[in-house]
XYZ file of C-alpha atoms in Angstrom:
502
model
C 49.694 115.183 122.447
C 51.549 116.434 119.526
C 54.310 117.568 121.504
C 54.782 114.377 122.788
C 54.601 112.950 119.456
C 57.006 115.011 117.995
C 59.674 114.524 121.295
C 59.223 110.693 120.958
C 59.905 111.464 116.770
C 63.250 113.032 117.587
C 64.333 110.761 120.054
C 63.726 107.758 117.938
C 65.364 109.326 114.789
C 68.190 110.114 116.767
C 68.785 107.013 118.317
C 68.652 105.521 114.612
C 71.102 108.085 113.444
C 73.389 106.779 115.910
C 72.892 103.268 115.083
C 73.399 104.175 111.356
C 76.773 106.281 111.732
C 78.095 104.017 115.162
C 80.305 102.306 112.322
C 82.042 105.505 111.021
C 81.774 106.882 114.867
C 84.697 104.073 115.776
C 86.776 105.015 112.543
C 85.841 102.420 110.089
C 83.367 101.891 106.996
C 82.680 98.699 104.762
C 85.515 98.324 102.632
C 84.118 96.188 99.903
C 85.636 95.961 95.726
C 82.986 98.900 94.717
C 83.610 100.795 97.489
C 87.545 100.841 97.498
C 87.367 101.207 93.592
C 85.814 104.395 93.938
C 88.651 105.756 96.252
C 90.995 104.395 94.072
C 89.081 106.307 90.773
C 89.403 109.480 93.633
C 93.086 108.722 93.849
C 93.567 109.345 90.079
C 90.906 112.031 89.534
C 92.808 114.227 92.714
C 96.508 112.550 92.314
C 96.759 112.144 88.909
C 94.554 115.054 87.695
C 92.729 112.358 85.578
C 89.165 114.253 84.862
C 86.900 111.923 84.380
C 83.511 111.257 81.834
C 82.704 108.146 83.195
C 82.193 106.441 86.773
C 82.589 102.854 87.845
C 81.231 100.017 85.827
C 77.856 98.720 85.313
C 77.490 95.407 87.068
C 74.275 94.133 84.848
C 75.706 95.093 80.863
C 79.645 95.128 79.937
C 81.054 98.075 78.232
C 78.337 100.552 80.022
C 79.902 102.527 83.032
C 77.683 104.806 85.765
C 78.462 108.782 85.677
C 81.119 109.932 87.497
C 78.982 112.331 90.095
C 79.049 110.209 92.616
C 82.931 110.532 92.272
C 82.329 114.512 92.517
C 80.309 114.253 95.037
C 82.702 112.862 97.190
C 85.593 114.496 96.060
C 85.357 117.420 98.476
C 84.982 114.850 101.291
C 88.049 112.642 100.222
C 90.457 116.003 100.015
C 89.287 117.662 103.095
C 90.353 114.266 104.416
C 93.371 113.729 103.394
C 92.018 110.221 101.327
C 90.663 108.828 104.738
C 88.129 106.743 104.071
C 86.848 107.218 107.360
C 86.821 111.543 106.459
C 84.293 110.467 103.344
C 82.365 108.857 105.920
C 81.373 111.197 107.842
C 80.121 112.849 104.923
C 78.071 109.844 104.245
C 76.350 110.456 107.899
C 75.672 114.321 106.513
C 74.193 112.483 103.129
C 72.174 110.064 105.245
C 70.304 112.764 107.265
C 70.083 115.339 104.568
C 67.762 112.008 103.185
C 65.900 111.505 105.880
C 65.114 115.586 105.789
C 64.129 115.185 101.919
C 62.121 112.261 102.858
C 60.347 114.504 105.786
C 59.399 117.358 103.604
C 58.237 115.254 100.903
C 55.431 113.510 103.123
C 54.906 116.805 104.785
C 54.564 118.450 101.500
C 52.595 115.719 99.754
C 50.233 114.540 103.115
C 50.807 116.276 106.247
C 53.013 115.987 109.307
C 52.398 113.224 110.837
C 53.117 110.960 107.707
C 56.355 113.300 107.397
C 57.139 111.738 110.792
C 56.627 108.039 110.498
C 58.011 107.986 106.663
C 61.247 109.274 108.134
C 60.969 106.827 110.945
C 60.582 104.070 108.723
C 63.008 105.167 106.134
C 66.019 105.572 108.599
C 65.372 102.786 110.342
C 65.272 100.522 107.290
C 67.810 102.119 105.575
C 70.327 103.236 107.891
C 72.501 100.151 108.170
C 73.521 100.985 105.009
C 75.329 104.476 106.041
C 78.826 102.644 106.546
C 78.485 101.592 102.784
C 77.524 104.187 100.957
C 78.669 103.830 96.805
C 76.840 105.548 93.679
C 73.366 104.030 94.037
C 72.806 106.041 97.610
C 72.892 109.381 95.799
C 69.664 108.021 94.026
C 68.045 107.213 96.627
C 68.234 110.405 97.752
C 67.230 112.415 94.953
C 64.419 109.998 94.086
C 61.886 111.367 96.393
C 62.284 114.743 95.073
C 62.397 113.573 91.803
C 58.813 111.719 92.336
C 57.454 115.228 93.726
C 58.174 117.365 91.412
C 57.219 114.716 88.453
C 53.536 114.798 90.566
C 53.239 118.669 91.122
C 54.440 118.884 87.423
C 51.256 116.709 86.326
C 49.300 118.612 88.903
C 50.034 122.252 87.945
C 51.419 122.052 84.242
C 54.492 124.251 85.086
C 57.046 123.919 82.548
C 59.719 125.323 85.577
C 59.004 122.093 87.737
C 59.307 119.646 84.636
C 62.719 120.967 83.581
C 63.749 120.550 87.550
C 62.302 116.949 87.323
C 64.150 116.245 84.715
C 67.663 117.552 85.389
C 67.017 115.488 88.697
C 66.498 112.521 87.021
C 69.615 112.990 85.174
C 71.789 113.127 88.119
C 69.723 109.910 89.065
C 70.940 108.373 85.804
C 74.488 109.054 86.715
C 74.401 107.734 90.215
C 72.501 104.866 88.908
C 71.431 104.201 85.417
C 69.960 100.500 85.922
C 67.051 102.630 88.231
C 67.096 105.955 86.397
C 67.108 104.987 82.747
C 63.693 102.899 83.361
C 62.200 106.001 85.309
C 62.961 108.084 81.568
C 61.715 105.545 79.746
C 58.084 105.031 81.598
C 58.066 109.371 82.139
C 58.669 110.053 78.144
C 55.716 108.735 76.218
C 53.192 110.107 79.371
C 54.705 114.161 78.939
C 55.035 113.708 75.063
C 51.365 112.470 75.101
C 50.438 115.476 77.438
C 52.495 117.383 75.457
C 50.483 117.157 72.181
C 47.178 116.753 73.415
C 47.840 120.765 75.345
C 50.343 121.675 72.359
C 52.153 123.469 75.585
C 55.361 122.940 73.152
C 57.530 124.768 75.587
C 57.430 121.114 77.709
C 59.867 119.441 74.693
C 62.480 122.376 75.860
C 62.111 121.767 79.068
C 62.458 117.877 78.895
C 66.283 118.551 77.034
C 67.162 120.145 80.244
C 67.989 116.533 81.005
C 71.284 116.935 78.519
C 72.609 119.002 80.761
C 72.960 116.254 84.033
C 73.411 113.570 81.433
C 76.479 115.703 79.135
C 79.395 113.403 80.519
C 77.566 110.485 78.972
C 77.200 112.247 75.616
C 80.756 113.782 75.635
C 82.265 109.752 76.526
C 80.068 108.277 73.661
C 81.396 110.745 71.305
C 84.709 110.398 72.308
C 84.312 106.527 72.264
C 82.603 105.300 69.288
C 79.197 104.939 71.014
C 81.184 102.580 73.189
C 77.620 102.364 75.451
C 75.423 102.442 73.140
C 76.867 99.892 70.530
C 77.376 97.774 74.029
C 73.336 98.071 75.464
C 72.442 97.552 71.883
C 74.422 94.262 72.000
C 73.243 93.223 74.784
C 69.987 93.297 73.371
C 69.967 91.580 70.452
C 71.943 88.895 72.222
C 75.335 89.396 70.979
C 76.956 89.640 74.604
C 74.263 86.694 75.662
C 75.942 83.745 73.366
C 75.643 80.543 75.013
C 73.777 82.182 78.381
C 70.952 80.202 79.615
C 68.685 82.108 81.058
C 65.011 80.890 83.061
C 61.528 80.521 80.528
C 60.051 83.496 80.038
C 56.733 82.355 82.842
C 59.775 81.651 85.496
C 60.474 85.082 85.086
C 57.417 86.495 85.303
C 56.479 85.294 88.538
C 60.077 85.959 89.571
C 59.746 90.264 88.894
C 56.116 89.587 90.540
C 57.576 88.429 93.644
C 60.337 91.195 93.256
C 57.512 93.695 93.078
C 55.388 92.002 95.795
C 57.859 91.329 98.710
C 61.506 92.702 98.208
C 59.711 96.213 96.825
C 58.092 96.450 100.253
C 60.483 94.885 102.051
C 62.702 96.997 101.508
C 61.695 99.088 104.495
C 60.456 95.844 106.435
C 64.102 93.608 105.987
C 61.811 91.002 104.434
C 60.307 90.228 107.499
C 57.365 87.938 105.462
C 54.446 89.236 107.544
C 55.064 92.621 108.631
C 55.921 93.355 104.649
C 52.400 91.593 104.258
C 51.274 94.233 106.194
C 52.935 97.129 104.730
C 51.563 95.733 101.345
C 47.835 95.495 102.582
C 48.298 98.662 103.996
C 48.937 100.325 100.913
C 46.632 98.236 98.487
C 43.466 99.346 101.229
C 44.684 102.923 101.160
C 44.459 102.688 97.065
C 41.219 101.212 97.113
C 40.169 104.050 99.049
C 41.887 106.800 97.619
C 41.824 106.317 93.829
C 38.671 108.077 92.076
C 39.519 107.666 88.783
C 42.763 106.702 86.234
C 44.911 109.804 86.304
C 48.545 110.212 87.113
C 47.551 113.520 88.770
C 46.790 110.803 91.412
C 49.713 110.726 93.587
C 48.965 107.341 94.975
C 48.115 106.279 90.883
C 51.682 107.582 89.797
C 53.767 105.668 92.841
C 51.867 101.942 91.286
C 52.765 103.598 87.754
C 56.280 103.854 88.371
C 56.834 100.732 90.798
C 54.982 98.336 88.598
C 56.540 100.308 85.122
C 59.858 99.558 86.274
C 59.392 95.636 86.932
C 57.839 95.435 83.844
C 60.702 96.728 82.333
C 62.888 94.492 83.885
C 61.630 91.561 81.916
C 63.640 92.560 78.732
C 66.657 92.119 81.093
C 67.535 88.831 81.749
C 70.655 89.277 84.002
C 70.946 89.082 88.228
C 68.606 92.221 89.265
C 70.537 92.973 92.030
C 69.316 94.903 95.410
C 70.932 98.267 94.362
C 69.192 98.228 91.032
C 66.060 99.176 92.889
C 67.253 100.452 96.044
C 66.249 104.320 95.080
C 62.498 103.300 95.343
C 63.058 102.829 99.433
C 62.155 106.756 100.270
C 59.119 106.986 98.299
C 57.930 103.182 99.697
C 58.606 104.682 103.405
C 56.435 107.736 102.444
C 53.395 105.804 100.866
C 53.131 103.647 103.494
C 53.442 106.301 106.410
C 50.396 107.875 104.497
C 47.787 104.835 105.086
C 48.040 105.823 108.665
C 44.850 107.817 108.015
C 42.869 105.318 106.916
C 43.544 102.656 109.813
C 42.444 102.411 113.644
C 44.942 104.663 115.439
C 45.602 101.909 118.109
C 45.573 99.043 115.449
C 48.169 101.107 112.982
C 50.207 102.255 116.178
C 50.843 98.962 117.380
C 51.900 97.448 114.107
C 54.102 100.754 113.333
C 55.733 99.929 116.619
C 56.179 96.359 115.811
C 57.894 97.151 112.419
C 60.206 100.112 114.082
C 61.340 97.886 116.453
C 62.147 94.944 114.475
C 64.118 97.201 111.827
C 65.966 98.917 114.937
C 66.830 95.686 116.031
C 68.144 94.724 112.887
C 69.807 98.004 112.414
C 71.652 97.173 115.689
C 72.541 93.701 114.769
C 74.228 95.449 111.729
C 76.099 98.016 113.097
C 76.481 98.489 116.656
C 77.145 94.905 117.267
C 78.707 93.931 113.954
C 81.754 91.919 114.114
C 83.972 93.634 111.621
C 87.083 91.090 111.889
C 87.505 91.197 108.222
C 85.994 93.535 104.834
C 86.358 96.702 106.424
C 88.844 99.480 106.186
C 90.706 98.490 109.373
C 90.962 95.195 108.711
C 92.828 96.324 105.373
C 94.926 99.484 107.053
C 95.860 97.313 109.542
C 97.451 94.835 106.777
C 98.863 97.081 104.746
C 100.044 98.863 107.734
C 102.056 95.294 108.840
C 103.772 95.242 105.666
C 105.306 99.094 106.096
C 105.926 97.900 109.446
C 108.235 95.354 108.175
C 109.726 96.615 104.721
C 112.892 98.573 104.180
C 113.009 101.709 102.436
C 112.211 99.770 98.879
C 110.159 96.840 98.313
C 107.424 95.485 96.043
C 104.151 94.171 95.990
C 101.691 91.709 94.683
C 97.937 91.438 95.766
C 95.726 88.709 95.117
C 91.944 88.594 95.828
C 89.999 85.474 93.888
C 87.580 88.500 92.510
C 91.199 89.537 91.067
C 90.681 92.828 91.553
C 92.863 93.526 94.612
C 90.971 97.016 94.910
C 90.241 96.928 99.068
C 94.200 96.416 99.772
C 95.372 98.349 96.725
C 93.426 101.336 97.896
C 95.391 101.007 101.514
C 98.787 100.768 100.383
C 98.129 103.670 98.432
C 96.846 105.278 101.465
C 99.583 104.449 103.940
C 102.682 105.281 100.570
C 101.411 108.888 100.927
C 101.600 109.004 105.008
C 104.964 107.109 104.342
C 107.273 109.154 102.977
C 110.670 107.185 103.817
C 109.387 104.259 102.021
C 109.018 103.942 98.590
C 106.101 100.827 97.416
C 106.187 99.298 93.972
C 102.811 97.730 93.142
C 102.708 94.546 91.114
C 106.790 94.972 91.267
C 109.538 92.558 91.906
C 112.213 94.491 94.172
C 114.768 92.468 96.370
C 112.045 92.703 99.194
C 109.082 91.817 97.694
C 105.425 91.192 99.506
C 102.541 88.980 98.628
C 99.241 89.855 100.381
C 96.933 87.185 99.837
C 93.098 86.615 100.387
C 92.104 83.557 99.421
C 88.864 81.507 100.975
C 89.953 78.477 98.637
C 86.519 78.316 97.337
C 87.134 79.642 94.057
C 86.703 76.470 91.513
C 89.177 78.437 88.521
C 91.996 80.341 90.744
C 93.820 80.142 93.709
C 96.870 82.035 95.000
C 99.322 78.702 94.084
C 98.792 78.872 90.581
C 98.706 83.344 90.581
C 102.152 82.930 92.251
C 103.500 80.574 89.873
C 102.248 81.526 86.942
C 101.799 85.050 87.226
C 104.019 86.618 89.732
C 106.940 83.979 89.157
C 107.752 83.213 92.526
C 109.501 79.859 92.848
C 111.323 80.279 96.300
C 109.727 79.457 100.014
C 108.913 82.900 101.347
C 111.204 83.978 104.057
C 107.808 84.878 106.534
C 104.391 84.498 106.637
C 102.342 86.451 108.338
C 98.524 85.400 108.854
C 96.189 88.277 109.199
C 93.067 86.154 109.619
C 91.967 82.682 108.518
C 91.978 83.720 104.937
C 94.453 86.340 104.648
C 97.922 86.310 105.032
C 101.312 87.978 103.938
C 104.396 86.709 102.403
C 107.659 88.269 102.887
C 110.291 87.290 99.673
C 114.081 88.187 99.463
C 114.915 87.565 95.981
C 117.939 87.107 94.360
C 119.022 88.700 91.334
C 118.262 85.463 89.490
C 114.887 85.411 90.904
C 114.332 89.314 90.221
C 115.094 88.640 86.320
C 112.441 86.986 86.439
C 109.699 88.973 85.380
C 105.955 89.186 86.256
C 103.221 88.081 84.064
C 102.714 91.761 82.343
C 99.070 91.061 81.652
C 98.229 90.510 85.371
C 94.964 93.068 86.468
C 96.728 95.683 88.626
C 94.777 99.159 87.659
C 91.482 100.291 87.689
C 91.198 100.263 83.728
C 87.961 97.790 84.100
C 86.564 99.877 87.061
């Protein structure tokens, strides 16, 4: 029986493995602003030899930027590639089943195999349609679960080895994603200091600076900066960067982070399908009610509810969008937790709703990937416009990009691209030359910009392009041949055409 449980184990994962990576398998990944921002912060760290202290910007507080080891990370990937996007995505597929391995030998280590197996079921499955857009928060959710085990054997065994690997985990959990790691410090540090006195094991305090060492880009930017960060969280705190925000009553949000914890926490690994995350959740509160003897951390099962219901508390002193990423990391260890109640249910009962849940998040999975229709947001659907302006252009031209995010980033990042593998042709970004492009994505739902006004007022255009080109129904391209007249006419030199903002 185990042999057949382990054959139908492998064929399942791999099936979901080739769901997650079918994407990248056809030559083409999700090409949103975050994700073609970080090629284009690869582009300068490789191109321009730009090292970097810092990594793309926080989305929750402004002035406060990620680390940059997510850029690192990658950077092998993105040279061996020659900048392909697609090249970096196939090293997302290697990330994505190196997690599902941690994951494994996690619930192996921390139940037994059988848990191993259906945690890494239920993790891939849930998470897997997320391969194709991988940006900094995925390396947290891989480290997370190894994080969490060696935070438990730490409280287990005492060892001040496993708390200094704990915590230089959790520092390259920080960088990948500091709206996730920086709550995980913050619940971990008063529980070790407390443990810390009460054993006067002093050794611990060395161990927990070992966290300096993950964390020294942030340090070395700060002092560099002013305490740009720090002088920005504190800010945000005291309501400096919150002037004139309204933000919900304090019982609104409450019962908001409750419902956070209660269904997108769990659903996470259930794509908020209402009742089969109802089961997941009664799952795991029976399994507690069961398992817990007594109020110690030391209780794995004690220290997951510690850290999942720590970090929604700590929520409620933010009062911005909580995004999915912010909590994303906790997806591995929710996969594991639930895998373990398997023990405590009737086989046929459990195996029947485990077989409902795999089969709705394969479906799912499917729906996202394998039958996806990627007509636009994707990095063909931006080679292949870039790719019609080279097409066209002479040997010189210029070019303007407008997006109603403003960025540009996803069609910046492949006219870069498609300069380099163009060496006859020369491309002047945000540039008036006497052949002079405007690639345009506008939806016209944006209430405070559209392209009319950007080309007016910012570019200068006042002539009727000579062709237009539509890409799809919201994108299109607009070839210019300016005069001399028209070329003295310069651009609006405060328009957003780097990464400076990240």
């Amino acid at each position: 029986m185990q042999k057949l449980y382990r054959a139908l184990f492998f064929i399942l994962l791999t099936v979901i493995i080739i769901f997650s990576a079918w994407p990248i398998l056809h030559g083409n990944i999700d090409f949103h602003t975050d994700i073609a921002r970080d090629f284009l912060l690869l582009d300068d760290v490789y191109y321009n030899k730009n090292i970097t202290l810092i990594g793309p910007r926080s989305g929750g507080i402004p002035g406060v930027f990620h680390g940059p080891l997510w850029l690192y990370v990658n950077l092998p990937a993105y040279v061996l590639g020659g900048g392909n996007p697609v090249a970096v995505g196939w090293f997302w597929i290697l990330l994505f089943v190196v997690s599902v391995g941690v994951v494994y030998e996690v619930a192996r280590r921390m139940f037994d195999e059988k848990a191993a197996m259906i945690a890494s079921l239920v993790y891939s499955s849930a998470y897997g349609s997320s391969v194709y857009a991988f940006f900094n928060p995925s390396g947290a959710v891989l480290l997370f679960p190894v994080f969490f085990y060696l935070l438990w054997l730490f409280i287990k065994k005492d060892n001040p080895l496993v708390l200094a690997a704990a915590m230089f985990i959790l520092g390259c959990i920080i960088q990948f994603q500091m709206a996730f790691g920086v709550p995980m410090l913050i619940l971990i540090t008063p529980y070790i200091l407390f443990r810390t006195i009460i054993k006067k094991k002093w050794i611990n305090l060395l161990m927990m600076l070992v966290i300096v060492v993950p964390t020294s880009s942030y340090i070395l930017f700060e002092l560099r900066h002013d305490f740009l960060q720090i002088r920005s969280v504190f800010g945000y705190l005291n309501g400096a960067e919150n002037a004139g925000k309204v933000y919900m009553p304090f019982r609104e949000l409450l019962y908001q982070r409750i419902n956070f914890l209660m269904n997108d926490s769990l659903g996470m690994i259930t794509y908020d399908i209402l009742w089969i995350t109802f089961f997941v959740g009664f799952s795991l509160v029976f399994t507690l009610i069961k398992e817990v003897k007594k109020i110690n951390l030391s209780d794995k099962y004690l220290l997951f509810v510690y850290l999942l219901g720590g970090f929604w508390a700590l929520t409620l002193a933010y009062k911005g969008v909580i995004w999915g990423y912010y909590y994303i990391p906790f997806v591995g260890i929710v996969a594991i937790f639930f895998a373990s109640t398997y023990k405590y249910f009737n086989k046929k009962v459990f195996a029947v709703l485990l077989a409902v849940l795999l089969l709705n998040n394969m479906q799912v999975l499917y729906w996202k990937t394998v039958d996806q229709d990627f007509t636009q947001g994707n990095w063909l659907f931006f080679k292949d416009a870039a790719l019609r302006v080279f097409n066209d252009a002479p040997s010189e031209f210029g070019y303007y990009i407008y997006t109603t995010d403003q960025y540009g980033y996803s069609s910046r990042y492949a006219m870069n691209y498609l300069d380099r593998l163009n060496p006859d042709k020369s491309a002047y970004p945000y540039q008036k030359k006497p052949v002079t492009y405007l690639m345009i994505d506008d939806p016209g739902d944006h209430e405070f910009t559209n392209h009319m006004t950007w080309k007016t007022y910012d570019v200068r255009i006042a002539t009727e392009p000579a062709r237009i080109e539509t890409v799809s129904k919201t994108y299109k391209i607009e070839r210019y041949n300016l005069t001399d007249e028209q070329l003295a006419v310069e651009s609006n030199p405060f328009m957003l055409n780097s990464i400076i903002f990240r």
